[in-house]
Amino acid sequence: MKPPPFAYAAPTEVGEAVELLAADGARVLAGGQSLVPLMSARREHPAALVDINRLSALATLETNGDVLAGAIVRADRLARDPAVRGRLAVLADAAARVGHPAVRNRGTVGGNVAFADPANNLPVVAIALDAELTVRSAGGERTLAASDFFRAAYTTALEPGELLCAVRFPGLPDGAGSAYYEVSARSRGWGLAGAAAALWLDADGLIAGARVALGGVGDVPVRVDVDALIGTEPGAEAFAAAGATARTAVAEPRADLQASAEHRRHLAGVVVERALRAAGQRAGGRA
Ligand SMILES: Cc1cc2nc3c(=O)[nH]c(=O)nc-3n(C[C@H](O)[C@H](O)[C@H](O)COP(=O)(O)OP(=O)(O)OC[C@H]3O[C@@H](n4cnc5c(N)ncnc54)[C@H](O)[C@@H]3O)c2cc1C
């Protein structure tokens, strides 16, 4: 294998970045919050780094209806942006729960999604909202549905040489409420389980539509079928039933030093119920 003719480059144009990424073994460096610790532990050995932090074209955040976040928008910006909170509180919540302030100040939307850590927050929101991901390579551009993007833990549909450029989080119907809720083993740590929920009501105050996704429990985030909520009152009974459904959504929950599979299955129900309750309150429901 021919090594790349550079070890580090910080291009200012997306076209230049994707040309550099075409070199064997070249990797994207975004916020560095996941990649750099892995390199320092000698678990990753990129042949060359393409630092995308100077690509101003990927730093834009549009909030007209949908939320369109460029790949290097930082988690902290998403968490604080009033328009994001107004349109998609679930996204602002999830970004606000990413690590601690230093991680949120550097960690990017693109890195959070592309790294596909099963415990990362933004992939859960992407699945709940049916987000679209725009990727570019030296060969051109393509758009992927979030449901096709996450393949396995730390594995996505990105091909070598592809750069994730932006994530479009579709807006919700007017009056919808949404929320992200997670349970962590320690304050400001990754969630053992996290849920993204959105719901909206009809003129009689009954649930007209709802969306839920669950993360941290399996290797990839999953949608939870909550169609049974439609036509019901937004209250404790309905949300507890959705929580019970969530406990069956992951065939084999992950088990590690922090939580057993059985505990993660239990938490799946807890986080879904609480995310729906918070979404219901924001939608003006009687949760
Ligand atoms: C102490 C600590 C606590 C954390 N807690 C949480 C948490 O609670 N919740 C949470 O969600 N995350 C958490 N994180 C992870 C954090 O969100 C990371 O920022 C994120 O996982 C990676 O984003 P990054 O921009 O830092 O990417 P990097 O570390 O720069 O890159 C990560 C990987 O993604 C690839 N990549 C990055 N951007 C792109 C792109 N645009 N296109 C293609 N490939 C790309 C890189 O090549 C690399 O393989 C935590 C991190 C730390 C250090």
PDB file of N, CA, C and O and ligand atoms in Angstrom, residues 27-37 52 71 97-100 103 106-108 110-112 114-115 119-122 158 162-165 182 188-191, ligand 1:
ATOM      1  N   ARG A  27      -7.645   9.698   7.292  1.00  0.00           N
ATOM      2  CA  ARG A  27      -8.852   9.744   8.135  1.00  0.00           C
ATOM      3  C   ARG A  27      -9.226  11.184   8.434  1.00  0.00           C
ATOM      4  O   ARG A  27      -8.370  12.073   8.513  1.00  0.00           O
ATOM      5  N   VAL A  28     -10.519  11.394   8.642  1.00  0.00           N
ATOM      6  CA  VAL A  28     -11.017  12.720   9.024  1.00  0.00           C
ATOM      7  C   VAL A  28     -10.689  12.982  10.486  1.00  0.00           C
ATOM      8  O   VAL A  28     -10.894  12.113  11.337  1.00  0.00           O
ATOM      9  N   LEU A  29     -10.199  14.185  10.770  1.00  0.00           N
ATOM     10  CA  LEU A  29     -10.090  14.662  12.152  1.00  0.00           C
ATOM     11  C   LEU A  29     -11.092  15.797  12.306  1.00  0.00           C
ATOM     12  O   LEU A  29     -10.979  16.830  11.656  1.00  0.00           O
ATOM     13  N   ALA A  30     -12.109  15.576  13.142  1.00  0.00           N
ATOM     14  CA  ALA A  30     -13.113  16.627  13.371  1.00  0.00           C
ATOM     15  C   ALA A  30     -12.846  17.240  14.748  1.00  0.00           C
ATOM     16  O   ALA A  30     -11.839  17.920  14.926  1.00  0.00           O
ATOM     17  N   GLY A  31     -13.712  16.972  15.729  1.00  0.00           N
ATOM     18  CA  GLY A  31     -13.468  17.532  17.065  1.00  0.00           C
ATOM     19  C   GLY A  31     -12.349  16.820  17.805  1.00  0.00           C
ATOM     20  O   GLY A  31     -11.825  17.337  18.811  1.00  0.00           O
ATOM     21  N   GLY A  32     -12.012  15.608  17.358  1.00  0.00           N
ATOM     22  CA  GLY A  32     -10.920  14.850  17.979  1.00  0.00           C
ATOM     23  C   GLY A  32     -11.273  14.228  19.318  1.00  0.00           C
ATOM     24  O   GLY A  32     -10.431  13.596  19.957  1.00  0.00           O
ATOM     25  N   GLN A  33     -12.521  14.339  19.750  1.00  0.00           N
ATOM     26  CA  GLN A  33     -12.883  13.894  21.108  1.00  0.00           C
ATOM     27  C   GLN A  33     -12.964  12.374  21.220  1.00  0.00           C
ATOM     28  O   GLN A  33     -12.868  11.818  22.310  1.00  0.00           O
ATOM     29  N   SER A  34     -13.128  11.695  20.101  1.00  0.00           N
ATOM     30  CA  SER A  34     -13.105  10.231  20.106  1.00  0.00           C
ATOM     31  C   SER A  34     -11.824   9.718  19.456  1.00  0.00           C
ATOM     32  O   SER A  34     -11.195   8.791  19.955  1.00  0.00           O
ATOM     33  N   LEU A  35     -11.434  10.330  18.331  1.00  0.00           N
ATOM     34  CA  LEU A  35     -10.273   9.822  17.588  1.00  0.00           C
ATOM     35  C   LEU A  35      -8.958  10.026  18.355  1.00  0.00           C
ATOM     36  O   LEU A  35      -8.138   9.108  18.431  1.00  0.00           O
ATOM     37  N   VAL A  36      -8.768  11.199  18.935  1.00  0.00           N
ATOM     38  CA  VAL A  36      -7.476  11.478  19.580  1.00  0.00           C
ATOM     39  C   VAL A  36      -7.237  10.577  20.804  1.00  0.00           C
ATOM     40  O   VAL A  36      -6.139  10.009  20.942  1.00  0.00           O
ATOM     41  N   PRO A  37      -8.253  10.371  21.682  1.00  0.00           N
ATOM     42  CA  PRO A  37      -8.012   9.419  22.786  1.00  0.00           C
ATOM     43  C   PRO A  37      -7.672   8.019  22.266  1.00  0.00           C
ATOM     44  O   PRO A  37      -6.823   7.335  22.849  1.00  0.00           O
ATOM     45  N   ILE A  52     -10.717  18.747   9.327  1.00  0.00           N
ATOM     46  CA  ILE A  52     -11.800  19.455   8.601  1.00  0.00           C
ATOM     47  C   ILE A  52     -12.264  20.717   9.332  1.00  0.00           C
ATOM     48  O   ILE A  52     -13.248  21.336   8.939  1.00  0.00           O
ATOM     49  N   ALA A  71     -21.316  19.478   9.145  1.00  0.00           N
ATOM     50  CA  ALA A  71     -20.625  18.437   9.915  1.00  0.00           C
ATOM     51  C   ALA A  71     -19.797  18.980  11.066  1.00  0.00           C
ATOM     52  O   ALA A  71     -19.614  18.297  12.071  1.00  0.00           O
ATOM     53  N   ARG A  97     -26.571  16.916  26.428  1.00  0.00           N
ATOM     54  CA  ARG A  97     -26.169  15.779  27.263  1.00  0.00           C
ATOM     55  C   ARG A  97     -24.892  15.110  26.754  1.00  0.00           C
ATOM     56  O   ARG A  97     -24.525  14.035  27.225  1.00  0.00           O
ATOM     57  N   VAL A  98     -24.223  15.699  25.772  1.00  0.00           N
ATOM     58  CA  VAL A  98     -22.948  15.141  25.294  1.00  0.00           C
ATOM     59  C   VAL A  98     -21.853  15.526  26.280  1.00  0.00           C
ATOM     60  O   VAL A  98     -21.499  16.707  26.408  1.00  0.00           O
ATOM     61  N   GLY A  99     -21.328  14.560  27.004  1.00  0.00           N
ATOM     62  CA  GLY A  99     -20.159  14.745  27.862  1.00  0.00           C
ATOM     63  C   GLY A  99     -20.222  15.997  28.730  1.00  0.00           C
ATOM     64  O   GLY A  99     -21.250  16.335  29.286  1.00  0.00           O
ATOM     65  N   HIS A 100     -19.074  16.678  28.819  1.00  0.00           N
ATOM     66  CA  HIS A 100     -18.961  17.891  29.626  1.00  0.00           C
ATOM     67  C   HIS A 100     -18.654  19.085  28.704  1.00  0.00           C
ATOM     68  O   HIS A 100     -18.474  18.894  27.497  1.00  0.00           O
ATOM     69  N   VAL A 103     -15.924  18.817  25.979  1.00  0.00           N
ATOM     70  CA  VAL A 103     -16.263  17.871  24.899  1.00  0.00           C
ATOM     71  C   VAL A 103     -17.274  18.511  23.959  1.00  0.00           C
ATOM     72  O   VAL A 103     -17.159  18.409  22.728  1.00  0.00           O
ATOM     73  N   ARG A 106     -15.795  21.085  21.468  1.00  0.00           N
ATOM     74  CA  ARG A 106     -14.990  20.590  20.352  1.00  0.00           C
ATOM     75  C   ARG A 106     -15.732  19.551  19.518  1.00  0.00           C
ATOM     76  O   ARG A 106     -15.607  19.514  18.306  1.00  0.00           O
ATOM     77  N   GLY A 107     -16.448  18.661  20.175  1.00  0.00           N
ATOM     78  CA  GLY A 107     -17.112  17.549  19.482  1.00  0.00           C
ATOM     79  C   GLY A 107     -18.126  18.060  18.470  1.00  0.00           C
ATOM     80  O   GLY A 107     -18.860  19.014  18.728  1.00  0.00           O
ATOM     81  N   THR A 108     -18.159  17.421  17.306  1.00  0.00           N
ATOM     82  CA  THR A 108     -18.983  17.914  16.200  1.00  0.00           C
ATOM     83  C   THR A 108     -20.186  17.005  15.936  1.00  0.00           C
ATOM     84  O   THR A 108     -20.200  15.833  16.318  1.00  0.00           O
ATOM     85  N   GLY A 110     -20.996  15.931  12.928  1.00  0.00           N
ATOM     86  CA  GLY A 110     -20.544  14.887  12.002  1.00  0.00           C
ATOM     87  C   GLY A 110     -19.772  13.792  12.704  1.00  0.00           C
ATOM     88  O   GLY A 110     -19.964  12.600  12.428  1.00  0.00           O
ATOM     89  N   GLY A 111     -18.895  14.183  13.632  1.00  0.00           N
ATOM     90  CA  GLY A 111     -18.099  13.187  14.356  1.00  0.00           C
ATOM     91  C   GLY A 111     -18.968  12.312  15.240  1.00  0.00           C
ATOM     92  O   GLY A 111     -18.785  11.098  15.318  1.00  0.00           O
ATOM     93  N   ASN A 112     -19.943  12.930  15.886  1.00  0.00           N
ATOM     94  CA  ASN A 112     -20.825  12.177  16.784  1.00  0.00           C
ATOM     95  C   ASN A 112     -21.599  11.118  15.999  1.00  0.00           C
ATOM     96  O   ASN A 112     -21.781   9.990  16.461  1.00  0.00           O
ATOM     97  N   ALA A 114     -20.802  10.037  12.696  1.00  0.00           N
ATOM     98  CA  ALA A 114     -19.934   9.146  11.912  1.00  0.00           C
ATOM     99  C   ALA A 114     -19.208   8.125  12.782  1.00  0.00           C
ATOM    100  O   ALA A 114     -18.920   7.014  12.336  1.00  0.00           O
ATOM    101  N   PHE A 115     -18.924   8.487  14.032  1.00  0.00           N
ATOM    102  CA  PHE A 115     -18.199   7.554  14.901  1.00  0.00           C
ATOM    103  C   PHE A 115     -19.090   6.366  15.275  1.00  0.00           C
ATOM    104  O   PHE A 115     -18.615   5.258  15.495  1.00  0.00           O
ATOM    105  N   ALA A 119     -23.320   4.394  22.270  1.00  0.00           N
ATOM    106  CA  ALA A 119     -23.799   5.256  23.357  1.00  0.00           C
ATOM    107  C   ALA A 119     -23.878   6.721  22.956  1.00  0.00           C
ATOM    108  O   ALA A 119     -24.237   7.563  23.782  1.00  0.00           O
ATOM    109  N   ASN A 120     -23.539   7.068  21.705  1.00  0.00           N
ATOM    110  CA  ASN A 120     -23.608   8.480  21.308  1.00  0.00           C
ATOM    111  C   ASN A 120     -25.067   8.935  21.170  1.00  0.00           C
ATOM    112  O   ASN A 120     -25.948   8.157  20.810  1.00  0.00           O
ATOM    113  N   ASN A 121     -25.275  10.220  21.422  1.00  0.00           N
ATOM    114  CA  ASN A 121     -26.642  10.740  21.514  1.00  0.00           C
ATOM    115  C   ASN A 121     -27.263  11.090  20.161  1.00  0.00           C
ATOM    116  O   ASN A 121     -28.446  10.832  19.926  1.00  0.00           O
ATOM    117  N   LEU A 122     -26.480  11.748  19.288  1.00  0.00           N
ATOM    118  CA  LEU A 122     -27.105  12.294  18.078  1.00  0.00           C
ATOM    119  C   LEU A 122     -27.600  11.219  17.104  1.00  0.00           C
ATOM    120  O   LEU A 122     -28.617  11.441  16.417  1.00  0.00           O
ATOM    121  N   LEU A 158     -20.567   4.719   5.542  1.00  0.00           N
ATOM    122  CA  LEU A 158     -19.533   5.546   4.897  1.00  0.00           C
ATOM    123  C   LEU A 158     -18.462   4.653   4.288  1.00  0.00           C
ATOM    124  O   LEU A 158     -17.943   3.748   4.949  1.00  0.00           O
ATOM    125  N   GLU A 162     -14.950   8.840   2.058  1.00  0.00           N
ATOM    126  CA  GLU A 162     -16.166   9.661   2.091  1.00  0.00           C
ATOM    127  C   GLU A 162     -16.166  10.576   3.310  1.00  0.00           C
ATOM    128  O   GLU A 162     -15.799  10.168   4.419  1.00  0.00           O
ATOM    129  N   LEU A 163     -16.634  11.795   3.074  1.00  0.00           N
ATOM    130  CA  LEU A 163     -16.730  12.813   4.123  1.00  0.00           C
ATOM    131  C   LEU A 163     -18.208  13.087   4.389  1.00  0.00           C
ATOM    132  O   LEU A 163     -18.959  13.411   3.455  1.00  0.00           O
ATOM    133  N   LEU A 164     -18.621  12.946   5.628  1.00  0.00           N
ATOM    134  CA  LEU A 164     -19.981  13.344   5.995  1.00  0.00           C
ATOM    135  C   LEU A 164     -19.997  14.868   6.054  1.00  0.00           C
ATOM    136  O   LEU A 164     -19.223  15.472   6.806  1.00  0.00           O
ATOM    137  N   CYS A 165     -20.850  15.480   5.234  1.00  0.00           N
ATOM    138  CA  CYS A 165     -20.831  16.952   5.130  1.00  0.00           C
ATOM    139  C   CYS A 165     -21.925  17.618   5.951  1.00  0.00           C
ATOM    140  O   CYS A 165     -21.721  18.709   6.486  1.00  0.00           O
ATOM    141  N   GLU A 182     -31.903  10.435  29.023  1.00  0.00           N
ATOM    142  CA  GLU A 182     -30.989   9.302  29.179  1.00  0.00           C
ATOM    143  C   GLU A 182     -30.702   9.046  30.646  1.00  0.00           C
ATOM    144  O   GLU A 182     -30.866   9.933  31.494  1.00  0.00           O
ATOM    145  N   ARG A 188     -22.663  13.354  33.719  1.00  0.00           N
ATOM    146  CA  ARG A 188     -22.030  13.809  32.478  1.00  0.00           C
ATOM    147  C   ARG A 188     -21.328  12.683  31.727  1.00  0.00           C
ATOM    148  O   ARG A 188     -20.502  12.941  30.851  1.00  0.00           O
ATOM    149  N   GLY A 189     -21.610  11.439  32.045  1.00  0.00           N
ATOM    150  CA  GLY A 189     -21.025  10.329  31.291  1.00  0.00           C
ATOM    151  C   GLY A 189     -21.964   9.897  30.184  1.00  0.00           C
ATOM    152  O   GLY A 189     -23.096  10.368  30.081  1.00  0.00           O
ATOM    153  N   TRP A 190     -21.509   8.972  29.333  1.00  0.00           N
ATOM    154  CA  TRP A 190     -22.363   8.420  28.291  1.00  0.00           C
ATOM    155  C   TRP A 190     -23.566   7.747  28.931  1.00  0.00           C
ATOM    156  O   TRP A 190     -23.463   7.168  30.016  1.00  0.00           O
ATOM    157  N   GLY A 191     -24.691   7.777  28.248  1.00  0.00           N
ATOM    158  CA  GLY A 191     -25.894   7.142  28.773  1.00  0.00           C
ATOM    159  C   GLY A 191     -25.803   5.619  28.682  1.00  0.00           C
ATOM    160  O   GLY A 191     -25.245   5.081  27.731  1.00  0.00           O
TER     161      GLY A 191
HETATM  162  C1  LIG B   1     -15.095  12.495  28.169  1.00  0.00           C
HETATM  163  C2  LIG B   1     -16.016  12.319  27.004  1.00  0.00           C
HETATM  164  C3  LIG B   1     -17.368  12.168  27.222  1.00  0.00           C
HETATM  165  C4  LIG B   1     -18.241  12.016  26.134  1.00  0.00           C
HETATM  166  N1  LIG B   1     -19.567  11.857  26.391  1.00  0.00           N
HETATM  167  C5  LIG B   1     -20.419  11.724  25.352  1.00  0.00           C
HETATM  168  C6  LIG B   1     -21.822  11.581  25.581  1.00  0.00           C
HETATM  169  O1  LIG B   1     -22.296  11.557  26.711  1.00  0.00           O
HETATM  170  N2  LIG B   1     -22.627  11.470  24.489  1.00  0.00           N
HETATM  171  C7  LIG B   1     -22.142  11.504  23.207  1.00  0.00           C
HETATM  172  O2  LIG B   1     -22.916  11.441  22.275  1.00  0.00           O
HETATM  173  N3  LIG B   1     -20.827  11.630  22.970  1.00  0.00           N
HETATM  174  C8  LIG B   1     -19.960  11.739  24.011  1.00  0.00           C
HETATM  175  N4  LIG B   1     -18.613  11.867  23.759  1.00  0.00           N
HETATM  176  C9  LIG B   1     -18.124  11.735  22.371  1.00  0.00           C
HETATM  177  C10 LIG B   1     -18.156  13.050  21.663  1.00  0.00           C
HETATM  178  O3  LIG B   1     -19.455  13.385  21.325  1.00  0.00           O
HETATM  179  C11 LIG B   1     -17.333  12.999  20.402  1.00  0.00           C
HETATM  180  O4  LIG B   1     -17.172  14.320  20.071  1.00  0.00           O
HETATM  181  C12 LIG B   1     -17.872  12.262  19.200  1.00  0.00           C
HETATM  182  O5  LIG B   1     -18.059  10.886  19.469  1.00  0.00           O
HETATM  183  C13 LIG B   1     -16.908  12.365  18.040  1.00  0.00           C
HETATM  184  O6  LIG B   1     -16.989  13.638  17.501  1.00  0.00           O
HETATM  185  P1  LIG B   1     -15.690  14.438  17.129  1.00  0.00           P
HETATM  186  O7  LIG B   1     -16.120  15.619  16.346  1.00  0.00           O
HETATM  187  O8  LIG B   1     -14.880  14.682  18.330  1.00  0.00           O
HETATM  188  O9  LIG B   1     -14.981  13.408  16.118  1.00  0.00           O
HETATM  189  P2  LIG B   1     -13.472  12.850  16.000  1.00  0.00           P
HETATM  190  O10 LIG B   1     -13.028  12.320  17.311  1.00  0.00           O
HETATM  191  O11 LIG B   1     -12.630  13.891  15.344  1.00  0.00           O
HETATM  192  O12 LIG B   1     -13.735  11.678  14.979  1.00  0.00           O
HETATM  193  C14 LIG B   1     -14.388  10.491  15.387  1.00  0.00           C
HETATM  194  C15 LIG B   1     -14.434   9.504  14.201  1.00  0.00           C
HETATM  195  O13 LIG B   1     -15.372   9.954  13.225  1.00  0.00           O
HETATM  196  C16 LIG B   1     -14.707  10.217  11.976  1.00  0.00           C
HETATM  197  N5  LIG B   1     -15.293  11.464  11.479  1.00  0.00           N
HETATM  198  C17 LIG B   1     -15.455  12.615  12.184  1.00  0.00           C
HETATM  199  N6  LIG B   1     -16.095  13.533  11.437  1.00  0.00           N
HETATM  200  C18 LIG B   1     -16.340  12.946  10.245  1.00  0.00           C
HETATM  201  C19 LIG B   1     -16.957  13.402   9.041  1.00  0.00           C
HETATM  202  N7  LIG B   1     -17.483  14.629   8.953  1.00  0.00           N
HETATM  203  N8  LIG B   1     -17.020  12.536   7.998  1.00  0.00           N
HETATM  204  C20 LIG B   1     -16.505  11.291   8.090  1.00  0.00           C
HETATM  205  N9  LIG B   1     -15.913  10.805   9.199  1.00  0.00           N
HETATM  206  C21 LIG B   1     -15.824  11.633  10.254  1.00  0.00           C
HETATM  207  C22 LIG B   1     -13.233  10.336  12.308  1.00  0.00           C
HETATM  208  O14 LIG B   1     -12.401   9.969  11.218  1.00  0.00           O
HETATM  209  C23 LIG B   1     -13.113   9.351  13.468  1.00  0.00           C
HETATM  210  O15 LIG B   1     -13.030   8.034  12.990  1.00  0.00           O
HETATM  211  C24 LIG B   1     -17.725  12.024  24.816  1.00  0.00           C
HETATM  212  C25 LIG B   1     -16.352  12.183  24.582  1.00  0.00           C
HETATM  213  C26 LIG B   1     -15.496  12.326  25.661  1.00  0.00           C
HETATM  214  C27 LIG B   1     -14.033  12.494  25.406  1.00  0.00           C
END
